[in-house]
Coordinates of C-alpha atoms in Angstrom, one line a residue:
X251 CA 23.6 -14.2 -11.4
X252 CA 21.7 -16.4 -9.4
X253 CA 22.5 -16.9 -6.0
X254 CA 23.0 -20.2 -3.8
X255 CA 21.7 -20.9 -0.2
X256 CA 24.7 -20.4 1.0
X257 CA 25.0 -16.7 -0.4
X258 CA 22.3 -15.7 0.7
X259 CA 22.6 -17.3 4.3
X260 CA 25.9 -15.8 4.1
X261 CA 24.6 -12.4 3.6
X262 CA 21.6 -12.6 6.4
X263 CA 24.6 -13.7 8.8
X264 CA 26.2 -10.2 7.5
X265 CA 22.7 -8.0 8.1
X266 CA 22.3 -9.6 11.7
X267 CA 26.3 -8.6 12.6
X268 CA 25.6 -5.3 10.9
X269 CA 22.2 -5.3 13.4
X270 CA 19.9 -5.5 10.5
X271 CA 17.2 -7.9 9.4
X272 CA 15.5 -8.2 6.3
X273 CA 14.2 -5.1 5.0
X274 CA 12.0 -6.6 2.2
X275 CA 10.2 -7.7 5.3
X276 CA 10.4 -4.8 7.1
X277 CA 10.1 -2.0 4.9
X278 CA 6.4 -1.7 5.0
X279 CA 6.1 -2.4 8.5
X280 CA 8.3 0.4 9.1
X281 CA 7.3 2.8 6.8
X282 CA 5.5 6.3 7.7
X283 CA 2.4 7.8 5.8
X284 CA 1.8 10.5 4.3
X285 CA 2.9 13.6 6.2
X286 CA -0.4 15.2 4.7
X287 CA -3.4 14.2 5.4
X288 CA -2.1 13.4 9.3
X289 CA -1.0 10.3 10.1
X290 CA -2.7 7.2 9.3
X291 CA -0.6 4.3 8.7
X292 CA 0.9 2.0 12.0
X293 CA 3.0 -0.6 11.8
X294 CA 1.9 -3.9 9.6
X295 CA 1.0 -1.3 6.9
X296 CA -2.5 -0.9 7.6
X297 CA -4.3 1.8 9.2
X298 CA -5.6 1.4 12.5
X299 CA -9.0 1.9 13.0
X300 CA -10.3 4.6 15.7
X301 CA -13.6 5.7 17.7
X302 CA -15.1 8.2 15.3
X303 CA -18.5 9.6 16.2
X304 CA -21.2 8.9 13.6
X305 CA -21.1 11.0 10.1
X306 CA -23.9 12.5 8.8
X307 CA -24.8 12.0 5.2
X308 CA -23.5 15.0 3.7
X309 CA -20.0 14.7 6.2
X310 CA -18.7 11.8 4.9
X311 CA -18.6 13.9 0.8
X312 CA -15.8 16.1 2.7
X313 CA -12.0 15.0 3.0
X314 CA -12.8 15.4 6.9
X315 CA -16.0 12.9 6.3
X316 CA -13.2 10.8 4.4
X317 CA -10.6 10.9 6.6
X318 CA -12.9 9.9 9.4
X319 CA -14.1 6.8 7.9
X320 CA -10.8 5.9 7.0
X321 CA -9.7 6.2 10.3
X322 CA -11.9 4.1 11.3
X323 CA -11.3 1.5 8.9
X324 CA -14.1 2.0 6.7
X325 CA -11.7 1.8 3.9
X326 CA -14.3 1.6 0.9
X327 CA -16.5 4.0 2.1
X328 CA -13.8 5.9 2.6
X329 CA -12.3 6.0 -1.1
X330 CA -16.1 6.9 -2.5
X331 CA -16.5 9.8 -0.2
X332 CA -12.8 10.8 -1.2
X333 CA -14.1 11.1 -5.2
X334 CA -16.9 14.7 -4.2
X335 CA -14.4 15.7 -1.9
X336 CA -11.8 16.0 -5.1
X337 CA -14.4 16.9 -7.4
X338 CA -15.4 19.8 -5.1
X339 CA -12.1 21.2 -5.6
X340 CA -10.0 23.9 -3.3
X341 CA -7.5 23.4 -1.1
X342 CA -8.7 20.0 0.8
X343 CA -8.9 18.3 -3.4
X344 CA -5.0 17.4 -3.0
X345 CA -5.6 16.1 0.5
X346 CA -8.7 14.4 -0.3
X347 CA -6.7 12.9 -3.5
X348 CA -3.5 11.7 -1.3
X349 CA -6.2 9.9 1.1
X350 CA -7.4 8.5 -2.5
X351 CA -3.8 6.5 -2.9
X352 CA -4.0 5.3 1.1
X353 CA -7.2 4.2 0.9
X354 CA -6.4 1.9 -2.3
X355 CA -3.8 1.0 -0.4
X356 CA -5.5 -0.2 2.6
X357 CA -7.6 -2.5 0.0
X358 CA -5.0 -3.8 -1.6
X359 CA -4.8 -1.8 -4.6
X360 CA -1.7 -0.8 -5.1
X361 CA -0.9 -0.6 -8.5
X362 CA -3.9 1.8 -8.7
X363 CA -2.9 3.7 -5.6
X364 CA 0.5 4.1 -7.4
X365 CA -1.5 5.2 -10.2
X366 CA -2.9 7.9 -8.6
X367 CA -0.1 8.8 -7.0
X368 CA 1.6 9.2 -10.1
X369 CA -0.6 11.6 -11.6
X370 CA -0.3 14.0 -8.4
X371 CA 3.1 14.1 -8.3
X372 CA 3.1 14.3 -12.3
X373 CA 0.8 17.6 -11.8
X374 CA 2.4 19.3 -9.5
X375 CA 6.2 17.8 -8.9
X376 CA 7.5 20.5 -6.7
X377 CA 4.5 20.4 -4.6
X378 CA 5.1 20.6 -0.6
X379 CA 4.4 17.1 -0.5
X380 CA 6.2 15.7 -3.1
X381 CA 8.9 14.8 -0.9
X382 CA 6.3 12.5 0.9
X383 CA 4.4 11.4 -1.9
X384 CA 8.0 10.1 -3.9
X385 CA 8.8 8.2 -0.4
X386 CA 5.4 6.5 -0.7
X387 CA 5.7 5.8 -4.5
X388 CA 9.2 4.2 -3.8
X389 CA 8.3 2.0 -1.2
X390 CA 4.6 0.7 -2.8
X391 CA 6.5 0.0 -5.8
X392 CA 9.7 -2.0 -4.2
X393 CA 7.6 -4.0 -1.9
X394 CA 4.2 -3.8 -2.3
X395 CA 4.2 -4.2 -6.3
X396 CA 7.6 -6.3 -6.1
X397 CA 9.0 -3.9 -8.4
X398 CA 12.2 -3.1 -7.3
X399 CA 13.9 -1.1 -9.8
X400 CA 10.9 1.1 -10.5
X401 CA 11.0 1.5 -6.4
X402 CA 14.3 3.1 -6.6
X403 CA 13.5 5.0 -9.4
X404 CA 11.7 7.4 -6.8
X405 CA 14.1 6.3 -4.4
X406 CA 17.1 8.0 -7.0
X407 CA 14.7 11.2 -7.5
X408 CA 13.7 11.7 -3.9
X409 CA 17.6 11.8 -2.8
X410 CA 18.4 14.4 -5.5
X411 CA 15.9 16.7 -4.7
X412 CA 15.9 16.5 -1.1
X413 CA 19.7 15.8 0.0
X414 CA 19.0 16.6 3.5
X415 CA 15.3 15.2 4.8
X416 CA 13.8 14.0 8.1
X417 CA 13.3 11.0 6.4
X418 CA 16.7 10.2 4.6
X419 CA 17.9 7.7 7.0
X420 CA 14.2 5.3 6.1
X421 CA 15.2 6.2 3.0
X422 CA 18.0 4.7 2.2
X423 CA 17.3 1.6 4.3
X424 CA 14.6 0.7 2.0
X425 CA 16.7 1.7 -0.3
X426 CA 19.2 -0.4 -0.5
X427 CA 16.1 -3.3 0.9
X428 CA 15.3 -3.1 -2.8
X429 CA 18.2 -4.8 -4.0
X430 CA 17.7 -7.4 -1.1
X431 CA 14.6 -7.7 -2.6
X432 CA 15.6 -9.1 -5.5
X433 CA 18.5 -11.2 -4.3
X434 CA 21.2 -8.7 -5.3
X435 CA 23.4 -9.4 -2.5
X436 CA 26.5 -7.6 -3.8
X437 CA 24.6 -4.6 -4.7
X438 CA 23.0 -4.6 -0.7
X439 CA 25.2 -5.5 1.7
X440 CA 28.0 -2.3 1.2
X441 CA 24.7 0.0 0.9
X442 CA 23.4 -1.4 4.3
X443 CA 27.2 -0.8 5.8
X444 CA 26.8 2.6 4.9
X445 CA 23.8 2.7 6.1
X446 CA 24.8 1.1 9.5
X447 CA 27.8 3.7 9.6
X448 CA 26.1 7.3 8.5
X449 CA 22.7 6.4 11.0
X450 CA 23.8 4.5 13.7
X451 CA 21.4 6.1 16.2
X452 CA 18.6 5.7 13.9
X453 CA 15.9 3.7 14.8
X454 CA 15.6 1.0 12.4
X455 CA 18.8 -0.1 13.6
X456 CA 18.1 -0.1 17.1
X457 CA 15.2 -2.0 16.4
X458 CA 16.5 -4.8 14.9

């Protein structure tokens, strides 16, 4: 059903007395990277560059050469030095493939960061990152893609396989963001009470 101004003033007035703001704003702002590779991501959703020292040639064909250049902002040199790296294969193939999703990211590309995402997690779902890499699924999809229900379908999986995580709390602020996202005021405003009464030391309500 769609909603008038005054509903959706009415539930903004609600957020601020709850000390919220809009998470379809705030969601990627707010969101973490990756826990592996290291973090990359700062607030604004885009990585900050840093002081690297010049790469030689064959560096940048590692995940390390990668990571360095997408540290440094280098984002599309980045993503080609990420494809030997993965075609090498071993340990530092998984890493160099997450770095893969952040770097499309970083240009833009989400639905083929989401893509690629898709088919790590789909390989290996119980991985020791698949905690992280459902977070980053969920939250590309819901805000970045504008996709809200497929957002919380990784949303929904994340909180049944990991019922007690770090990261619950972001979780289900973005969470219930989604349905804000698409104007589904009834649906938001009891999951951001809950959320207001089960983390009320947590930092995105501080913050607001």
């Amino acid at each position: 059903m769609k909603r008038t101004p005054r509903a959706r003033l009415f539930l903004l007035g609600m957020l601020a007395a709850l000390g919220l703001t809009h998470p379809a704003v705030r969601a990627a702002s707010d969101a973490q990277p990756l826990a592996k590779p290291a973090p990359l991501v700062v607030a604004g959703g885009k990585p900050k560059p840093a002081a690297v020292k010049p790469l030689a040639a064959a560096a940048t064909n590692t995940y390390a050469g990668a990571h360095a250049l997408y540290r440094a902002g280098q984002y599309a040199a980045a993503l080609s030095a990420c494809a030997p790296a993965i075609q090498k294969g071993g340990a530092e193939a998984r890493q160099a493939q997450q770095l893969q999703g952040q770097c499309l990211c970083a240009l833009g590309l989400y639905v083929e960061a989401v893509s690629c995402w898709e088919k790590l997690l789909a390989r290996e779902p119980k991985s020791t990152d698949a905690d992280e890499l459902l977070l980053e699924l969920a939250r590309t999809c819901a805000f970045e893609l504008q996709q809200p229900a497929r957002g919380r379908t990784y949303y929904e999986r994340f909180f049944q396989a990991y019922p007690v995580h770090p990261r619950m709390g972001e979780a289900r602020y973005q969470y219930a963001g989604s349905f804000l996202a698409q104007a589904d005021y009834a649906a938001a405003l009891p999951l951001f009470r809950q959320f207001v009464q089960t983390y009320a030391n947590h930092h995105l309500v501080g913050k607001a």
